[in-house]
Short mmCIF file of C-alpha atoms in Angstrom, two decimals:
data_model
loop_
_atom_site.label_atom_id
_atom_site.label_comp_id
_atom_site.label_asym_id
_atom_site.label_seq_id
_atom_site.Cartn_x
_atom_site.Cartn_y
_atom_site.Cartn_z
CA MET T 1 0.00 0.00 0.00
CA SER T 2 1.32 3.43 -0.93
CA PHE T 3 0.79 6.18 1.63
CA LYS T 4 -0.08 9.73 0.68
CA ASN T 5 1.38 12.97 1.96
CA VAL T 6 -1.41 14.66 3.92
CA GLY T 7 -1.62 18.26 5.08
CA ILE T 8 -3.94 21.12 5.94
CA VAL T 9 -5.19 22.76 2.75
CA GLY T 10 -7.63 25.19 4.32
CA LEU T 11 -8.17 26.59 7.81
CA GLY T 12 -10.89 28.76 9.30
CA THR T 13 -11.72 30.14 12.74
CA TYR T 14 -14.64 31.75 14.49
CA VAL T 15 -15.19 33.43 17.86
CA PRO T 16 -18.48 34.86 19.18
CA GLU T 17 -18.99 38.61 19.30
CA LYS T 18 -19.49 38.98 23.06
CA ILE T 19 -16.27 39.92 24.90
CA MET T 20 -15.94 39.16 28.61
CA THR T 21 -13.10 41.18 30.13
CA ASN T 22 -11.40 40.52 33.44
CA TYR T 23 -13.08 43.64 34.78
CA GLU T 24 -16.50 42.09 34.22
CA PHE T 25 -15.49 39.11 36.35
CA GLU T 26 -14.60 41.51 39.15
CA LYS T 27 -18.34 42.16 39.40
CA ILE T 28 -19.17 38.45 39.61
CA VAL T 29 -16.55 36.80 41.85
CA ASP T 30 -13.80 37.84 44.25
CA THR T 31 -11.03 38.43 41.72
CA SER T 32 -9.22 41.22 39.88
CA ASP T 33 -7.82 41.99 36.47
CA GLU T 34 -4.30 42.01 37.91
CA TRP T 35 -4.77 38.64 39.65
CA ILE T 36 -6.02 36.96 36.47
CA LYS T 37 -3.39 38.46 34.16
CA THR T 38 -0.50 37.72 36.54
CA ARG T 39 -1.43 34.05 37.04
CA THR T 40 -2.70 33.17 33.58
CA GLY T 41 -1.95 35.86 31.01
CA ILE T 42 -5.65 36.13 30.14
CA GLU T 43 -7.22 39.57 29.66
CA GLU T 44 -10.50 38.72 27.93
CA ARG T 45 -12.41 35.87 26.36
CA ARG T 46 -15.45 35.38 24.08
CA PHE T 47 -18.84 34.03 25.19
CA ALA T 48 -21.39 32.58 22.80
CA ALA T 49 -24.78 34.21 22.30
CA PRO T 50 -27.76 32.49 23.97
CA ASP T 51 -28.86 30.93 20.69
CA GLN T 52 -25.38 29.62 19.74
CA GLY T 53 -24.26 26.06 20.39
CA ALA T 54 -20.99 24.31 19.60
CA SER T 55 -22.34 23.31 16.17
CA ASP T 56 -23.09 26.92 15.24
CA LEU T 57 -19.54 28.04 15.99
CA ALA T 58 -18.20 25.02 14.12
CA VAL T 59 -20.22 25.81 11.01
CA GLU T 60 -18.89 29.38 10.82
CA ALA T 61 -15.28 28.18 11.13
CA SER T 62 -15.90 25.40 8.59
CA LYS T 63 -17.28 27.82 6.00
CA LYS T 64 -14.05 29.82 6.20
CA ALA T 65 -11.94 26.66 5.93
CA LEU T 66 -13.85 25.56 2.82
CA LYS T 67 -13.36 28.97 1.24
CA ALA T 68 -9.63 28.91 2.02
CA ALA T 69 -9.34 25.48 0.39
CA ASN T 70 -11.55 26.50 -2.58
CA LEU T 71 -13.88 23.57 -1.87
CA ASN T 72 -17.62 23.03 -1.56
CA PRO T 73 -19.34 21.23 1.34
CA GLU T 74 -20.13 18.28 -0.96
CA ASP T 75 -16.39 17.74 -1.46
CA ILE T 76 -15.94 16.66 2.17
CA ASP T 77 -16.27 12.91 2.78
CA PHE T 78 -15.64 12.76 6.54
CA ILE T 79 -16.16 15.14 9.47
CA ILE T 80 -14.25 14.66 12.72
CA LEU T 81 -15.43 17.07 15.39
CA ALA T 82 -13.60 17.47 18.70
CA THR T 83 -15.54 18.96 21.59
CA GLY T 84 -16.18 18.62 25.29
CA THR T 85 -19.30 20.78 25.07
CA PRO T 86 -21.55 19.12 22.47
CA ASP T 87 -24.95 20.54 21.59
CA TYR T 88 -26.55 17.34 22.90
CA LEU T 89 -25.34 14.27 24.81
CA ILE T 90 -27.07 12.05 22.26
CA GLN T 91 -26.88 13.07 18.58
CA ASN T 92 -23.35 13.93 17.76
CA THR T 93 -22.46 17.52 16.99
CA ALA T 94 -20.63 16.49 13.81
CA CYS T 95 -23.96 15.37 12.30
CA LEU T 96 -25.48 18.76 13.14
CA VAL T 97 -22.58 20.43 11.32
CA GLN T 98 -22.98 18.09 8.36
CA GLU T 99 -26.63 19.08 8.00
CA LYS T 100 -26.07 22.81 8.50
CA LEU T 101 -23.16 22.90 6.05
CA GLY T 102 -24.82 20.72 3.46
CA ALA T 103 -21.92 18.25 3.51
CA ILE T 104 -24.21 15.52 2.19
CA ASN T 105 -21.40 13.10 1.26
CA ALA T 106 -19.64 13.13 4.62
CA ALA T 107 -19.65 10.60 7.41
CA ALA T 108 -19.57 12.36 10.77
CA VAL T 109 -18.29 11.57 14.25
CA ASP T 110 -17.47 13.35 17.51
CA ILE T 111 -14.36 12.76 19.59
CA ASN T 112 -13.61 14.04 23.09
CA ALA T 113 -9.95 14.42 23.98
CA ALA T 114 -10.66 17.82 25.58
CA CYS T 115 -7.94 20.37 24.85
CA SER T 116 -5.93 17.80 22.86
CA GLY T 117 -8.90 17.16 20.59
CA PHE T 118 -7.70 19.17 17.59
CA VAL T 119 -4.37 17.31 17.53
CA TYR T 120 -6.11 13.96 18.00
CA GLY T 121 -8.58 14.78 15.23
CA LEU T 122 -5.90 15.83 12.75
CA THR T 123 -3.92 12.68 13.50
CA MET T 124 -6.93 10.43 13.00
CA GLY T 125 -8.01 12.25 9.86
CA SER T 126 -4.58 12.17 8.25
CA SER T 127 -4.32 8.44 8.93
CA LEU T 128 -7.62 7.81 7.12
CA ILE T 129 -6.42 9.75 4.08
CA LYS T 130 -2.95 8.17 4.10
CA SER T 131 -4.55 4.74 3.95
CA ASN T 132 -6.69 5.76 0.94
CA MET T 133 -10.00 5.39 2.79
CA TYR T 134 -11.04 9.05 2.37
CA LYS T 135 -9.90 12.04 0.30
CA ARG T 136 -10.93 15.21 2.12
CA ILE T 137 -11.62 15.36 5.84
CA LEU T 138 -12.93 18.30 7.84
CA VAL T 139 -11.46 18.40 11.36
CA ILE T 140 -13.10 20.79 13.82
CA GLY T 141 -12.41 21.87 17.38
CA THR T 142 -15.37 23.75 18.85
CA GLU T 143 -16.34 24.70 22.40
CA VAL T 144 -18.98 26.64 24.28
CA LEU T 145 -17.30 26.43 27.66
CA SER T 146 -19.24 29.41 29.00
CA ARG T 147 -22.09 26.91 29.56
CA ALA T 148 -19.84 24.42 31.38
CA ILE T 149 -18.16 26.69 33.94
CA ASP T 150 -19.37 27.60 37.42
CA MET T 151 -19.68 31.36 37.54
CA GLU T 152 -19.38 31.16 41.34
CA ASP T 153 -15.97 29.43 41.20
CA ARG T 154 -13.31 32.10 40.73
CA ASN T 155 -10.59 29.49 40.19
CA THR T 156 -12.15 28.22 36.96
CA CYS T 157 -14.71 30.67 35.58
CA VAL T 158 -12.09 33.25 34.57
CA LEU T 159 -10.06 30.75 32.54
CA PHE T 160 -12.33 29.63 29.74
CA GLY T 161 -13.87 31.02 26.58
CA ASP T 162 -15.78 29.95 23.47
CA GLY T 163 -14.60 29.51 19.89
CA ALA T 164 -14.06 27.15 16.97
CA ALA T 165 -11.38 26.22 14.46
CA ALA T 166 -11.72 24.03 11.38
CA ALA T 167 -9.08 22.47 9.14
CA ILE T 168 -9.45 20.59 5.89
CA LEU T 169 -7.07 17.71 5.35
CA SER T 170 -6.20 16.44 1.89
CA GLU T 171 -3.35 14.98 -0.10
CA VAL T 172 -0.49 17.45 -0.63
CA GLU T 173 2.72 17.49 -2.61
CA GLU T 174 5.55 15.20 -1.58
CA GLY T 175 7.67 16.42 1.32
CA TYR T 176 4.92 18.62 2.80
CA GLY T 177 2.11 18.15 5.28
CA ILE T 178 2.06 16.22 8.53
CA LEU T 179 5.52 14.78 9.13
CA SER T 180 4.87 13.03 12.44
CA HIS T 181 2.59 12.77 15.44
CA TYR T 182 2.71 11.82 19.11
CA LEU T 183 -0.44 10.97 21.08
CA ALA T 184 -0.67 9.81 24.69
CA ALA T 185 -2.96 9.64 27.71
CA GLU T 186 -2.72 9.24 31.47
CA GLY T 187 -6.18 8.14 32.51
CA GLU T 188 -5.12 7.47 36.09
CA ASP T 189 -5.03 11.23 36.70
CA GLY T 190 -8.31 11.97 34.94
CA GLY T 191 -9.99 13.31 38.06
CA ALA T 192 -7.81 16.41 38.00
CA LEU T 193 -10.05 17.99 35.37
CA ARG T 194 -13.62 16.84 34.83
CA THR T 195 -17.30 17.63 35.12
CA PRO T 196 -18.40 15.28 37.94
CA ALA T 197 -22.06 14.94 36.95
CA GLY T 198 -24.23 14.97 33.87
CA GLY T 199 -23.17 11.67 32.31
CA SER T 200 -24.42 8.10 32.81
CA LYS T 201 -22.27 7.57 35.92
CA THR T 202 -23.82 10.48 37.83
CA PRO T 203 -26.99 11.86 36.27
CA VAL T 204 -28.15 15.37 37.10
CA THR T 205 -30.33 15.44 40.23
CA SER T 206 -31.48 18.18 42.55
CA GLU T 207 -28.62 17.23 44.88
CA VAL T 208 -26.11 17.50 42.01
CA LEU T 209 -27.43 20.93 41.12
CA GLU T 210 -27.26 22.07 44.73
CA LYS T 211 -23.61 20.96 44.96
CA ARG T 212 -22.95 22.49 41.50
CA GLU T 213 -21.32 19.26 40.34
CA ASN T 214 -22.75 19.74 36.86
CA PHE T 215 -20.00 22.30 36.25
CA LEU T 216 -16.34 21.82 35.35
CA LYS T 217 -14.02 21.18 38.30
CA MET T 218 -10.24 21.48 38.18
CA LYS T 219 -7.36 20.74 40.54
CA GLY T 220 -5.16 23.55 39.33
CA GLN T 221 -1.81 22.49 40.75
CA GLU T 222 -2.18 18.92 39.51
CA VAL T 223 -3.06 20.10 36.01
CA PHE T 224 -0.13 22.55 36.01
CA LYS T 225 2.37 19.84 37.01
CA PHE T 226 1.00 17.49 34.37
CA ALA T 227 1.05 20.13 31.64
CA VAL T 228 4.66 21.26 32.10
CA LYS T 229 5.73 17.63 31.64
CA ALA T 230 3.24 16.62 28.95
CA LEU T 231 3.84 19.47 26.49
CA PRO T 232 7.61 18.85 26.22
CA LYS T 233 7.16 15.05 26.14
CA ALA T 234 4.67 15.23 23.28
CA THR T 235 6.55 17.88 21.29
CA LEU T 236 9.95 16.23 21.63
CA GLY T 237 8.40 12.84 20.84
CA ALA T 238 6.90 14.16 17.61
CA MET T 239 10.15 15.90 16.71
CA GLU T 240 12.09 12.68 17.21
CA SER T 241 9.69 10.81 14.93
CA ALA T 242 10.16 13.49 12.27
CA ASN T 243 13.94 13.37 12.74
CA ILE T 244 14.20 17.10 13.40
CA THR T 245 15.72 19.27 16.13
CA PRO T 246 14.36 22.31 17.99
CA GLU T 247 16.37 24.51 15.63
CA ASP T 248 14.28 23.25 12.70
CA ILE T 249 11.02 24.51 14.20
CA SER T 250 9.80 27.86 12.86
CA MET T 251 6.90 28.26 15.28
CA VAL T 252 5.05 26.34 17.99
CA PHE T 253 1.28 26.53 18.47
CA PRO T 254 0.56 25.30 21.99
CA HIS T 255 -2.75 24.80 23.71
CA GLN T 256 -3.61 28.25 25.07
CA ALA T 257 -4.24 27.54 28.75
CA ASN T 258 -1.75 29.45 30.85
CA VAL T 259 1.27 31.55 29.93
CA ARG T 260 3.28 30.14 32.86
CA ILE T 261 2.76 26.60 31.59
CA ILE T 262 3.91 27.59 28.10
CA GLU T 263 7.01 29.39 29.40
CA ALA T 264 8.00 26.40 31.53
CA ALA T 265 7.40 23.97 28.65
CA ALA T 266 9.45 26.09 26.23
CA LYS T 267 12.51 25.80 28.49
CA ARG T 268 12.18 22.03 28.69
CA ILE T 269 11.75 21.66 24.94
CA GLY T 270 14.71 23.91 24.20
CA ILE T 271 12.85 26.33 21.94
CA SER T 272 12.74 30.06 22.66
CA VAL T 273 9.37 31.13 24.04
CA ASP T 274 9.42 33.82 21.34
CA LYS T 275 8.63 31.04 18.84
CA PHE T 276 5.50 30.06 20.76
CA TYR T 277 2.47 31.80 19.32
CA LEU T 278 0.23 33.15 22.08
CA ASN T 279 -3.25 34.65 21.87
CA LEU T 280 -4.71 33.41 25.15
CA ASN T 281 -4.79 37.03 26.34
CA LYS T 282 -7.70 37.58 23.90
CA TYR T 283 -9.52 34.26 24.04
CA GLY T 284 -8.58 32.43 27.23
CA ASN T 285 -8.71 28.63 27.24
CA THR T 286 -10.98 27.48 24.41
CA SER T 287 -10.04 23.81 24.86
CA SER T 288 -10.19 21.87 21.56
CA ALA T 289 -10.45 25.13 19.58
CA SER T 290 -7.40 26.86 21.04
CA ILE T 291 -4.57 25.46 18.90
CA GLY T 292 -6.52 26.02 15.70
CA LEU T 293 -7.47 29.55 16.75
CA ALA T 294 -3.81 30.37 17.33
CA LEU T 295 -2.72 28.88 14.01
CA GLY T 296 -5.51 30.66 12.15
CA GLU T 297 -4.58 34.01 13.61
CA ALA T 298 -0.92 33.49 12.69
CA LEU T 299 -1.90 32.62 9.12
CA GLU T 300 -3.99 35.78 8.85
CA LYS T 301 -0.95 37.79 9.97
CA GLY T 302 1.28 36.11 7.39
CA LEU T 303 3.50 34.56 10.05
CA VAL T 304 3.38 31.05 8.57
CA LYS T 305 4.54 30.47 5.01
CA LYS T 306 4.99 27.50 2.73
CA GLY T 307 7.92 25.35 3.82
CA ASP T 308 7.83 26.39 7.48
CA VAL T 309 8.09 23.51 9.94
CA ILE T 310 5.64 24.06 12.80
CA ALA T 311 4.55 22.15 15.88
CA LEU T 312 1.01 21.87 17.22
CA THR T 313 0.99 20.65 20.81
CA GLY T 314 -1.64 20.31 23.50
CA PHE T 315 -2.80 18.72 26.73
CA GLY T 316 -6.19 18.35 28.32
CA ALA T 317 -8.71 16.51 30.45
CA GLY T 318 -8.54 12.77 30.34
CA LEU T 319 -5.69 13.36 30.87
CA THR T 320 -4.60 13.51 27.23
CA TYR T 321 -1.73 15.09 25.34
CA GLY T 322 -0.29 15.12 21.86
CA SER T 323 1.72 16.90 19.20
CA LEU T 324 2.03 17.15 15.42
CA ILE T 325 4.95 18.30 13.29
CA ILE T 326 3.81 19.87 10.01
CA LYS T 327 5.71 21.21 7.03
CA TRP T 328 3.33 23.89 5.88
CA CYS T 329 2.08 23.49 2.33
CA TYR T 330 0.15 26.67 1.43
#
């Protein structure tokens, strides 16, 4: 079997209009703009409108990706959608996107690797194309985390925002595209970041609502310690598979969770933090959308050009982590 070279041929992003600044959180919980910026680097984030779900954000990002790739919805034959905040628990969000886009020829599935979801989705999609099973795959990371956070918990509510990123994978010219990947998980530590109730294990009851266990809970120090180890492990693992060194990397697009995590990870990887693209100050932690949002913004600014070798790297609930090395092809 001959394997194809697979890369991103179109990318699109979308964020809701509503901006939530740190100052607005000062009115809600016991916090301050200075406290949030000093500990996280976040200054503002976007919140979805009341009538917007994860599928709506995904559709807007997907339309831009299709336009960038000069494709129509009917050209897509598979949709992989990463999210931790689906429109519904039953009926996958990818099928909602398929219908809204008019991607009538596409199979559709959701995955949940939390903040690593975009990397997981791109890896899975590229593998399907490499093996000649599909030709064009739409990979989406979309989140409406504003509905999942406890607005009474100052340790988590200030961290998260809403957004979506979509990438179209297809065969590319030889020597370009995804050069390597590294995926991993540490399920034994999964309790460090989870929503305790709302699934089949613990359905929502009046007691659950009273204890506010239907909202995201995070053990901040445990997640921090995991992240500063996971990001370098995944990035260096992918670099080793691609047979490249830190000096070969033009830019790194990390999961946008916390500037301190990224600075610590950069030292361990051996790449200057100046090469790490950051926009978490504007969007906060958008989970599966964050890496794609960062890459999309850099593309709009002309910071990534054909032939650049870039790394996408993330970590998230599960606990999951992963990285991709890509030689950019457009």
